[in-house]
Amino acid sequence: MAESDNIVVETAEKIFADLADPQTINNDKKNSWQAPLWQALSEAGLPLSWVPDDLGGSGASLADGFALLNAAGRFAVAVPLAETMLAGWLLAQAKITSPEGEMTVLPASPRDRITLDADGALSGRARGVPFAKAAKHFAVLAHGKDGVCIALVDAGKGRIESGLNVGYDHSDTVTLDKVQPVTIKAAPDGVDQTSLMLMGGVARSLQIAGALEAMLDISVRYSNERVAFEKKISKFQAVQHNLARLAGESAAALAAATSAADAIANAKSFDDAVYLEAASAKIRCAEAAEKGGAIAHQVHGAIGFTIEHILHRYSLRALAWRDDFGSESHWAVELGKLVASRGADELWPLVASR
Amino acid sequence: MTAALRFDPIRLPEKCEQLRKEVRAFLAEEIAAGTFDPHKPNREDTDAPEFSRRVGAKGWLGMTWPKKYGGQERSFLERYVVTEEMRVANAPTRRFFVADRQSGPVLIKYAPEHIKMDILPRICRGEICFAIGMSEPNSGSDLFAAKTRATKTDGGYLINGTKIWTSSAHIADYMIAIFRTSPPTKENRRHGLTQFLVKMKQPGIQVNPIGQITGQYEFNEVVFTDFFVPEDHVLGEVDGAWKQATSELAYERSGPERFLETYYVLTELVRAVGPNPDTRSAEGIGRLVAQLHTMRRMSVSVAGMLQAGKEPVVEASIVKDIGTVWEQQLPHRVRDLAAFVEETATNRETLEQQLDFAIKTAPKLTIQGGTTEVLRGIIARGLGLR
Ligand SMILES: Cc1cc2nc3c(=O)[nH]c(=O)nc-3n(C[C@H](O)[C@H](O)[C@H](O)COP(=O)(O)OP(=O)(O)OC[C@H]3O[C@@H](n4cnc5c(N)ncnc54)[C@H](O)[C@@H]3O)c2cc1C
């Protein structure tokens, strides 16, 4: 996933560079950058990357879409791009046409459940739903008595309690109380809540990896500018070693995330190998966000702790993204159970499966 | 971006999977025949000459080398698969792995043709063992402080001085070593070292074993007294060894042996907790597996870079840094997680024996092959900080 060998990524990066400059965003307390950015992204067909042409989207490959999310992470963009892409992907699984405008997915946590009543209405509560307040529609995964369904829901029909995550982005609680969906269809075999969480987790992993790349970049640059004790701080060995560790965390996050994206993009189903890849990516990227973010702040000293500096745009978002679609603790427990149930002698074959 | 550290998600080609099956079948036969016990990492049978020959006969040594030297012209990815399967099975690879990984490639690059034709096929057959003579009593991380002298004489050089921490020197047939051929210059303190091929087990070399805190003997002090090395055993440029060192290190630093040395305790932990672990064990295992998986994917990716003819020095250093810190912590994490394992777990004794050994092994992991601090210096240079 090099930056430039991909037209989707190239288009996105141009838009981000023009309309999502972190310093400009940081200075704009009224958020007036959001509408032009979203409009440009929509005109380029990016929010519906994962929706085929005949369902209203632009039909990019899974791989290109994942690369786009990595680029979005490098700019720490705070518009519902990943969420709309995921919603479009989910709807497309059930051949439901995607509407225009911002979307998000429900549930966004493996522990929440939306159920389908006998009379065709949806009920349930979903916490930590990213950008629910900004969404015009929800793509909902629900459990009915005949199995798993996928539904398109008008966002106005849900009750939304707004909240902010640790990165100051909307992370809301959505309650559906006997809501009639716009469209609802049975999910195809193999698409269930776990696959939605794995997809979401990998999307977040790529965003976290992108944010870490940006943090490494600005930290290296800062260390080459800031002078202390009559030297650039980049010349102090302790600072160099911290940055080397940050490079390691950034590299690990990117490797885990791109590997998982590659696995999903090339797998026929969400099998154990994909599960290992996707769960590992979310776990390892979350760990990298914690360790890497701490180092980036350390290198920046007090300036990086100010609201004026752009560092927090990356560091806090990377930390916040840990919580969506299952935290690292959640996935670690689930992955640990999977490994244990397969037994000791199956561990290496699983790890070495590709 | 300042630092384009990309680890592409290499997918192992189908023929690697076929090969993996062959290696697993071979190792299963060896275990059944009693060559080694995969559950006993602390055994003393590290010198296993017959096993080496059987691995050689399979075509699994010098796999990537030209056929005319006995190699198979296979890919780095295929070699990777063989290495990781051997490591995970705890196979006795000590006798051949330095030659296969490091010394052979150095000879291919720098030795005269007749020496290549003589030695490389024997490495491929698993007949000979190599040692690496870099460190000296006052020169470890600072390689360029090495003092052991090679003085020009008729038809070659006379060597005087001492190498130390030389793994396998007591069983080695050859050593590739650096010796001082001239003093460093004012402009370049790295100048003046030359790489030599040294034939061991000859008069003028004395190998003194050094015990390790694990209770094993793996490394040695090697004392040279007026030891003669013929002219054609000079490898590469006289006084220019420093230029040759970096690419050698990419091979040494990123392979699966750099995060799998204490892996066996993780398997045994999974066995001990059984199929229905409590939340604490499940989470601990899940995290360790996620970390392991990530490192392996990074390491495979570096093998892909080597296959593509690149010299991924920084990437390899990152893999070794993260990998060795991980394999060092692993036994301690496993010990933590094993604290509540049932007394009745069938493998409890094995697990405890393994932990005992792995905990004693752990301190060396971030020292051998270049310390963490030195690696982070290399990464910092790659980031443009020095
Ligand atoms: C099990 C084992 C097997 C080995 N096998 C071999 C072998 O086969 N052949 C061989 O040649 N060598 C071998 N070595 C030696 C190994 O390469 C050296 O131990 C290593 O390079 C460190 O050198 P040193 O031990 O002299 O430590 P020192 O160089 O004295 O280092 C001591 C400490 O100081 C730190 N330090 C030193 N310089 C710097 C610096 N510039 N910046 C920051 N920190 C610094 C080090 O990181 C370390 O923490 C082996 C070592 C071990 C443990």
mmCIF file of N, CA and C in Angstrom, chain B residues 139-240:
data_model
loop_
_atom_site.group_PDB
_atom_site.id
_atom_site.type_symbol
_atom_site.label_atom_id
_atom_site.label_comp_id
_atom_site.label_asym_id
_atom_site.label_seq_id
_atom_site.Cartn_x
_atom_site.Cartn_y
_atom_site.Cartn_z
ATOM 1 N N SER B 139 36.057 -5.116 22.820
ATOM 2 C CA SER B 139 35.398 -4.630 21.625
ATOM 3 C C SER B 139 34.173 -5.488 21.338
ATOM 4 N N GLY B 140 33.011 -4.999 21.767
ATOM 5 C CA GLY B 140 31.763 -5.704 21.509
ATOM 6 C C GLY B 140 30.904 -4.857 20.608
ATOM 7 N N SER B 141 30.109 -3.992 21.241
ATOM 8 C CA SER B 141 29.302 -3.059 20.449
ATOM 9 C C SER B 141 30.190 -2.208 19.558
ATOM 10 N N ASP B 142 31.294 -1.792 20.100
ATOM 11 C CA ASP B 142 32.216 -0.959 19.333
ATOM 12 C C ASP B 142 33.191 -1.849 18.592
ATOM 13 N N LEU B 143 32.691 -2.399 17.504
ATOM 14 C CA LEU B 143 33.450 -3.358 16.714
ATOM 15 C C LEU B 143 34.790 -2.797 16.241
ATOM 16 N N PHE B 144 34.800 -1.486 16.043
ATOM 17 C CA PHE B 144 35.980 -0.875 15.418
ATOM 18 C C PHE B 144 37.117 -0.661 16.406
ATOM 19 N N ALA B 145 36.878 -1.064 17.642
ATOM 20 C CA ALA B 145 37.954 -1.050 18.614
ATOM 21 C C ALA B 145 38.750 -2.363 18.583
ATOM 22 N N ALA B 146 38.394 -3.268 17.684
ATOM 23 C CA ALA B 146 39.058 -4.583 17.636
ATOM 24 C C ALA B 146 40.564 -4.441 17.431
ATOM 25 N N LYS B 147 41.316 -5.263 18.166
ATOM 26 C CA LYS B 147 42.775 -5.127 18.168
ATOM 27 C C LYS B 147 43.510 -6.337 17.607
ATOM 28 N N THR B 148 42.854 -7.495 17.590
ATOM 29 C CA THR B 148 43.543 -8.695 17.131
ATOM 30 C C THR B 148 44.157 -8.449 15.754
ATOM 31 N N ARG B 149 45.481 -8.652 15.678
ATOM 32 C CA ARG B 149 46.219 -8.176 14.500
ATOM 33 C C ARG B 149 46.433 -9.266 13.462
ATOM 34 N N ALA B 150 46.366 -8.857 12.212
ATOM 35 C CA ALA B 150 46.790 -9.715 11.112
ATOM 36 C C ALA B 150 47.977 -9.009 10.465
ATOM 37 N N THR B 151 49.172 -9.621 10.636
ATOM 38 C CA THR B 151 50.382 -8.969 10.139
ATOM 39 C C THR B 151 50.819 -9.654 8.850
ATOM 40 N N LYS B 152 51.106 -8.861 7.839
ATOM 41 C CA LYS B 152 51.483 -9.419 6.530
ATOM 42 C C LYS B 152 52.784 -10.203 6.652
ATOM 43 N N THR B 153 52.785 -11.394 6.068
ATOM 44 C CA THR B 153 53.985 -12.219 6.039
ATOM 45 C C THR B 153 54.021 -12.919 4.681
ATOM 46 N N ASP B 154 55.014 -13.735 4.442
ATOM 47 C CA ASP B 154 55.124 -14.433 3.154
ATOM 48 C C ASP B 154 53.879 -15.246 2.838
ATOM 49 N N GLY B 155 53.196 -14.937 1.767
ATOM 50 C CA GLY B 155 52.049 -15.743 1.310
ATOM 51 C C GLY B 155 50.812 -15.615 2.156
ATOM 52 N N GLY B 156 50.807 -14.697 3.116
ATOM 53 C CA GLY B 156 49.596 -14.580 3.940
ATOM 54 C C GLY B 156 49.766 -13.642 5.114
ATOM 55 N N TYR B 157 49.099 -13.999 6.207
ATOM 56 C CA TYR B 157 49.080 -13.140 7.396
ATOM 57 C C TYR B 157 49.308 -13.974 8.649
ATOM 58 N N LEU B 158 49.909 -13.346 9.652
ATOM 59 C CA LEU B 158 50.026 -13.990 10.972
ATOM 60 C C LEU B 158 49.064 -13.307 11.938
ATOM 61 N N ILE B 159 48.266 -14.116 12.615
ATOM 62 C CA ILE B 159 47.238 -13.576 13.502
ATOM 63 C C ILE B 159 47.680 -13.715 14.957
ATOM 64 N N ASN B 160 47.515 -12.603 15.725
ATOM 65 C CA ASN B 160 47.786 -12.640 17.161
ATOM 66 C C ASN B 160 46.724 -11.860 17.917
ATOM 67 N N GLY B 161 46.141 -12.503 18.906
ATOM 68 C CA GLY B 161 45.129 -11.806 19.714
ATOM 69 C C GLY B 161 44.015 -12.755 20.118
ATOM 70 N N THR B 162 42.937 -12.180 20.660
ATOM 71 C CA THR B 162 41.884 -13.009 21.248
ATOM 72 C C THR B 162 40.503 -12.567 20.787
ATOM 73 N N LYS B 163 39.722 -13.528 20.358
ATOM 74 C CA LYS B 163 38.296 -13.302 20.110
ATOM 75 C C LYS B 163 37.524 -13.871 21.291
ATOM 76 N N ILE B 164 36.329 -13.324 21.514
ATOM 77 C CA ILE B 164 35.577 -13.819 22.669
ATOM 78 C C ILE B 164 34.092 -13.907 22.340
ATOM 79 N N TRP B 165 33.401 -14.644 23.141
ATOM 80 C CA TRP B 165 31.947 -14.915 22.975
ATOM 81 C C TRP B 165 31.664 -15.630 21.655
ATOM 82 N N THR B 166 32.655 -16.364 21.157
ATOM 83 C CA THR B 166 32.485 -16.971 19.842
ATOM 84 C C THR B 166 31.632 -18.228 19.954
ATOM 85 N N SER B 167 30.384 -18.094 19.513
ATOM 86 C CA SER B 167 29.461 -19.233 19.597
ATOM 87 C C SER B 167 29.963 -20.370 18.726
ATOM 88 N N SER B 168 29.872 -21.578 19.248
ATOM 89 C CA SER B 168 30.210 -22.813 18.521
ATOM 90 C C SER B 168 31.670 -22.936 18.097
ATOM 91 N N ALA B 169 32.556 -22.069 18.577
ATOM 92 C CA ALA B 169 33.968 -22.182 18.147
ATOM 93 C C ALA B 169 34.532 -23.564 18.469
ATOM 94 N N HIS B 170 34.021 -24.184 19.526
ATOM 95 C CA HIS B 170 34.538 -25.494 19.934
ATOM 96 C C HIS B 170 34.164 -26.608 18.969
ATOM 97 N N ILE B 171 33.128 -26.391 18.163
ATOM 98 C CA ILE B 171 32.786 -27.435 17.186
ATOM 99 C C ILE B 171 33.016 -26.956 15.754
ATOM 100 N N ALA B 172 33.421 -25.689 15.602
ATOM 101 C CA ALA B 172 33.462 -25.111 14.254
ATOM 102 C C ALA B 172 34.650 -25.610 13.439
ATOM 103 N N ASP B 173 34.410 -25.737 12.126
ATOM 104 C CA ASP B 173 35.474 -26.065 11.197
ATOM 105 C C ASP B 173 36.127 -24.792 10.651
ATOM 106 N N TYR B 174 35.316 -23.748 10.547
ATOM 107 C CA TYR B 174 35.814 -22.470 10.029
ATOM 108 C C TYR B 174 35.249 -21.332 10.865
ATOM 109 N N MET B 175 35.960 -20.210 10.786
ATOM 110 C CA MET B 175 35.444 -18.990 11.391
ATOM 111 C C MET B 175 35.616 -17.873 10.368
ATOM 112 N N ILE B 176 34.626 -17.008 10.270
ATOM 113 C CA ILE B 176 34.846 -15.773 9.519
ATOM 114 C C ILE B 176 35.044 -14.692 10.563
ATOM 115 N N ALA B 177 36.221 -14.040 10.490
ATOM 116 C CA ALA B 177 36.602 -13.128 11.558
ATOM 117 C C ALA B 177 37.097 -11.813 10.977
ATOM 118 N N ILE B 178 37.029 -10.785 11.802
ATOM 119 C CA ILE B 178 37.667 -9.529 11.392
ATOM 120 C C ILE B 178 38.930 -9.321 12.226
ATOM 121 N N PHE B 179 39.985 -8.920 11.539
ATOM 122 C CA PHE B 179 41.248 -8.634 12.211
ATOM 123 C C PHE B 179 41.762 -7.271 11.762
ATOM 124 N N ARG B 180 42.621 -6.717 12.628
ATOM 125 C CA ARG B 180 43.166 -5.404 12.295
ATOM 126 C C ARG B 180 44.373 -5.557 11.371
ATOM 127 N N THR B 181 44.255 -4.946 10.198
ATOM 128 C CA THR B 181 45.366 -4.985 9.241
ATOM 129 C C THR B 181 46.111 -3.654 9.185
ATOM 130 N N SER B 182 45.473 -2.570 9.593
ATOM 131 C CA SER B 182 46.170 -1.277 9.737
ATOM 132 C C SER B 182 45.497 -0.504 10.846
ATOM 133 N N PRO B 183 46.189 0.525 11.342
ATOM 134 C CA PRO B 183 45.543 1.361 12.370
ATOM 135 C C PRO B 183 44.411 2.170 11.749
ATOM 136 N N PRO B 184 43.453 2.598 12.547
ATOM 137 C CA PRO B 184 42.408 3.476 12.013
ATOM 138 C C PRO B 184 43.031 4.792 11.563
ATOM 139 N N THR B 185 42.381 5.463 10.629
ATOM 140 C CA THR B 185 42.908 6.772 10.206
ATOM 141 C C THR B 185 42.180 7.863 10.985
ATOM 142 N N LYS B 186 42.737 9.061 10.916
ATOM 143 C CA LYS B 186 42.106 10.207 11.601
ATOM 144 C C LYS B 186 40.710 10.449 11.066
ATOM 145 N N GLU B 187 40.585 10.341 9.712
ATOM 146 C CA GLU B 187 39.306 10.646 9.060
ATOM 147 C C GLU B 187 38.286 9.544 9.295
ATOM 148 N N ASN B 188 38.780 8.305 9.408
ATOM 149 C CA ASN B 188 37.847 7.184 9.485
ATOM 150 C C ASN B 188 38.317 6.153 10.493
ATOM 151 N N ARG B 189 37.704 6.171 11.670
ATOM 152 C CA ARG B 189 38.134 5.221 12.702
ATOM 153 C C ARG B 189 37.646 3.812 12.400
ATOM 154 N N ARG B 190 36.820 3.660 11.359
ATOM 155 C CA ARG B 190 36.379 2.335 10.967
ATOM 156 C C ARG B 190 37.360 1.668 10.017
ATOM 157 N N HIS B 191 38.295 2.448 9.530
ATOM 158 C CA HIS B 191 39.272 1.928 8.575
ATOM 159 C C HIS B 191 40.226 0.937 9.256
ATOM 160 N N GLY B 192 40.746 -0.009 8.479
ATOM 161 C CA GLY B 192 41.853 -0.823 8.961
ATOM 162 C C GLY B 192 41.493 -2.229 9.398
ATOM 163 N N LEU B 193 40.199 -2.605 9.256
ATOM 164 C CA LEU B 193 39.816 -3.973 9.612
ATOM 165 C C LEU B 193 39.540 -4.767 8.339
ATOM 166 N N THR B 194 39.924 -6.043 8.382
ATOM 167 C CA THR B 194 39.767 -6.895 7.207
ATOM 168 C C THR B 194 39.076 -8.189 7.625
ATOM 169 N N GLN B 195 38.251 -8.702 6.714
ATOM 170 C CA GLN B 195 37.542 -9.956 6.996
ATOM 171 C C GLN B 195 38.363 -11.138 6.465
ATOM 172 N N PHE B 196 38.501 -12.178 7.273
ATOM 173 C CA PHE B 196 39.282 -13.360 6.899
ATOM 174 C C PHE B 196 38.470 -14.629 7.099
ATOM 175 N N LEU B 197 38.812 -15.608 6.259
ATOM 176 C CA LEU B 197 38.315 -16.959 6.486
ATOM 177 C C LEU B 197 39.398 -17.715 7.257
ATOM 178 N N VAL B 198 39.025 -18.281 8.397
ATOM 179 C CA VAL B 198 39.999 -18.959 9.258
ATOM 180 C C VAL B 198 39.632 -20.431 9.357
ATOM 181 N N LYS B 199 40.617 -21.279 9.081
ATOM 182 C CA LYS B 199 40.381 -22.714 9.249
ATOM 183 C C LYS B 199 40.684 -23.077 10.698
ATOM 184 N N MET B 200 39.721 -23.632 11.383
ATOM 185 C CA MET B 200 39.888 -23.934 12.807
ATOM 186 C C MET B 200 40.623 -25.266 12.975
ATOM 187 N N LYS B 201 40.772 -25.698 14.231
ATOM 188 C CA LYS B 201 41.375 -26.991 14.557
ATOM 189 C C LYS B 201 42.775 -27.130 13.969
ATOM 190 N N GLN B 202 43.567 -26.060 14.101
ATOM 191 C CA GLN B 202 44.955 -26.092 13.642
ATOM 192 C C GLN B 202 45.831 -25.536 14.740
ATOM 193 N N PRO B 203 47.128 -25.837 14.666
ATOM 194 C CA PRO B 203 48.015 -25.253 15.672
ATOM 195 C C PRO B 203 48.008 -23.727 15.588
ATOM 196 N N GLY B 204 48.141 -23.077 16.747
ATOM 197 C CA GLY B 204 48.104 -21.622 16.756
ATOM 198 C C GLY B 204 46.749 -21.080 17.159
ATOM 199 N N ILE B 205 45.728 -21.963 17.231
ATOM 200 C CA ILE B 205 44.415 -21.542 17.727
ATOM 201 C C ILE B 205 44.089 -22.351 18.977
ATOM 202 N N GLN B 206 43.755 -21.632 20.041
ATOM 203 C CA GLN B 206 43.297 -22.359 21.214
ATOM 204 C C GLN B 206 41.886 -21.902 21.572
ATOM 205 N N VAL B 207 40.994 -22.877 21.741
ATOM 206 C CA VAL B 207 39.595 -22.570 22.053
ATOM 207 C C VAL B 207 39.320 -22.910 23.507
ATOM 208 N N ASN B 208 38.956 -21.886 24.289
ATOM 209 C CA ASN B 208 38.676 -22.120 25.714
ATOM 210 C C ASN B 208 37.191 -21.921 25.987
ATOM 211 N N PRO B 209 36.515 -22.954 26.482
ATOM 212 C CA PRO B 209 35.069 -22.839 26.703
ATOM 213 C C PRO B 209 34.736 -21.827 27.801
ATOM 214 N N ILE B 210 33.603 -21.154 27.637
ATOM 215 C CA ILE B 210 33.103 -20.229 28.666
ATOM 216 C C ILE B 210 31.694 -20.672 29.023
ATOM 217 N N GLY B 211 31.484 -20.925 30.280
ATOM 218 C CA GLY B 211 30.150 -21.378 30.722
ATOM 219 C C GLY B 211 29.163 -20.224 30.719
ATOM 220 N N GLN B 212 27.883 -20.570 30.552
ATOM 221 C CA GLN B 212 26.841 -19.558 30.551
ATOM 222 C C GLN B 212 25.897 -19.735 31.736
ATOM 223 N N ILE B 213 25.132 -18.696 32.045
ATOM 224 C CA ILE B 213 24.268 -18.761 33.237
ATOM 225 C C ILE B 213 23.144 -19.780 33.093
ATOM 226 N N THR B 214 22.935 -20.276 31.872
ATOM 227 C CA THR B 214 21.947 -21.338 31.691
ATOM 228 C C THR B 214 22.503 -22.694 32.095
ATOM 229 N N GLY B 215 23.799 -22.736 32.363
ATOM 230 C CA GLY B 215 24.447 -24.009 32.671
ATOM 231 C C GLY B 215 25.027 -24.668 31.428
ATOM 232 N N GLN B 216 24.901 -24.000 30.285
ATOM 233 C CA GLN B 216 25.413 -24.604 29.053
ATOM 234 C C GLN B 216 26.745 -24.002 28.632
ATOM 235 N N TYR B 217 27.398 -24.686 27.711
ATOM 236 C CA TYR B 217 28.607 -24.161 27.091
ATOM 237 C C TYR B 217 28.330 -23.939 25.620
ATOM 238 N N GLU B 218 28.211 -22.700 25.212
ATOM 239 C CA GLU B 218 27.957 -22.446 23.792
ATOM 240 C C GLU B 218 28.986 -21.512 23.202
ATOM 241 N N PHE B 219 29.477 -20.614 24.034
ATOM 242 C CA PHE B 219 30.477 -19.725 23.461
ATOM 243 C C PHE B 219 31.841 -19.890 24.114
ATOM 244 N N ASN B 220 32.828 -19.256 23.495
ATOM 245 C CA ASN B 220 34.219 -19.545 23.838
ATOM 246 C C ASN B 220 35.098 -18.317 23.716
ATOM 247 N N GLU B 221 36.262 -18.470 24.321
ATOM 248 C CA GLU B 221 37.359 -17.553 24.035
ATOM 249 C C GLU B 221 38.255 -18.249 23.010
ATOM 250 N N VAL B 222 38.714 -17.509 22.000
ATOM 251 C CA VAL B 222 39.555 -18.111 20.964
ATOM 252 C C VAL B 222 40.856 -17.315 20.889
ATOM 253 N N VAL B 223 41.936 -17.995 21.218
ATOM 254 C CA VAL B 223 43.230 -17.294 21.290
ATOM 255 C C VAL B 223 44.105 -17.673 20.079
ATOM 256 N N PHE B 224 44.575 -16.660 19.377
ATOM 257 C CA PHE B 224 45.439 -16.869 18.201
ATOM 258 C C PHE B 224 46.875 -16.505 18.551
ATOM 259 N N THR B 225 47.807 -17.462 18.292
ATOM 260 C CA THR B 225 49.215 -17.172 18.524
ATOM 261 C C THR B 225 50.006 -17.493 17.254
ATOM 262 N N ASP B 226 50.509 -16.455 16.594
ATOM 263 C CA ASP B 226 51.226 -16.623 15.327
ATOM 264 C C ASP B 226 50.524 -17.610 14.403
ATOM 265 N N PHE B 227 49.239 -17.432 14.301
ATOM 266 C CA PHE B 227 48.434 -18.331 13.479
ATOM 267 C C PHE B 227 48.462 -17.856 12.034
ATOM 268 N N PHE B 228 48.769 -18.775 11.107
ATOM 269 C CA PHE B 228 48.943 -18.386 9.707
ATOM 270 C C PHE B 228 47.641 -18.511 8.907
ATOM 271 N N VAL B 229 47.311 -17.431 8.193
ATOM 272 C CA VAL B 229 46.168 -17.465 7.264
ATOM 273 C C VAL B 229 46.691 -17.142 5.873
ATOM 274 N N PRO B 230 46.455 -18.038 4.910
ATOM 275 C CA PRO B 230 46.970 -17.767 3.566
ATOM 276 C C PRO B 230 46.278 -16.578 2.899
ATOM 277 N N GLU B 231 46.988 -15.965 1.969
ATOM 278 C CA GLU B 231 46.544 -14.762 1.248
ATOM 279 C C GLU B 231 45.135 -14.884 0.676
ATOM 280 N N ASP B 232 44.860 -16.053 0.066
ATOM 281 C CA ASP B 232 43.573 -16.179 -0.623
ATOM 282 C C ASP B 232 42.403 -16.360 0.351
ATOM 283 N N HIS B 233 42.700 -16.311 1.649
ATOM 284 C CA HIS B 233 41.614 -16.383 2.636
ATOM 285 C C HIS B 233 41.130 -14.997 3.085
ATOM 286 N N VAL B 234 41.699 -13.954 2.436
ATOM 287 C CA VAL B 234 41.177 -12.603 2.683
ATOM 288 C C VAL B 234 39.822 -12.496 1.995
ATOM 289 N N LEU B 235 38.814 -11.998 2.721
ATOM 290 C CA LEU B 235 37.475 -11.869 2.145
ATOM 291 C C LEU B 235 37.183 -10.400 1.874
ATOM 292 N N GLY B 236 37.156 -10.053 0.603
ATOM 293 C CA GLY B 236 36.847 -8.670 0.236
ATOM 294 C C GLY B 236 38.058 -7.769 0.344
ATOM 295 N N GLU B 237 37.759 -6.514 0.637
ATOM 296 C CA GLU B 237 38.767 -5.473 0.558
ATOM 297 C C GLU B 237 39.627 -5.424 1.824
ATOM 298 N N VAL B 238 40.957 -5.369 1.647
ATOM 299 C CA VAL B 238 41.832 -5.201 2.808
ATOM 300 C C VAL B 238 41.555 -3.831 3.423
ATOM 301 N N ASP B 239 41.433 -3.791 4.737
ATOM 302 C CA ASP B 239 41.127 -2.578 5.514
ATOM 303 C C ASP B 239 39.685 -2.069 5.339
ATOM 304 N N GLY B 240 38.876 -2.789 4.556
ATOM 305 C CA GLY B 240 37.540 -2.255 4.235
ATOM 306 C C GLY B 240 36.387 -3.078 4.794
#
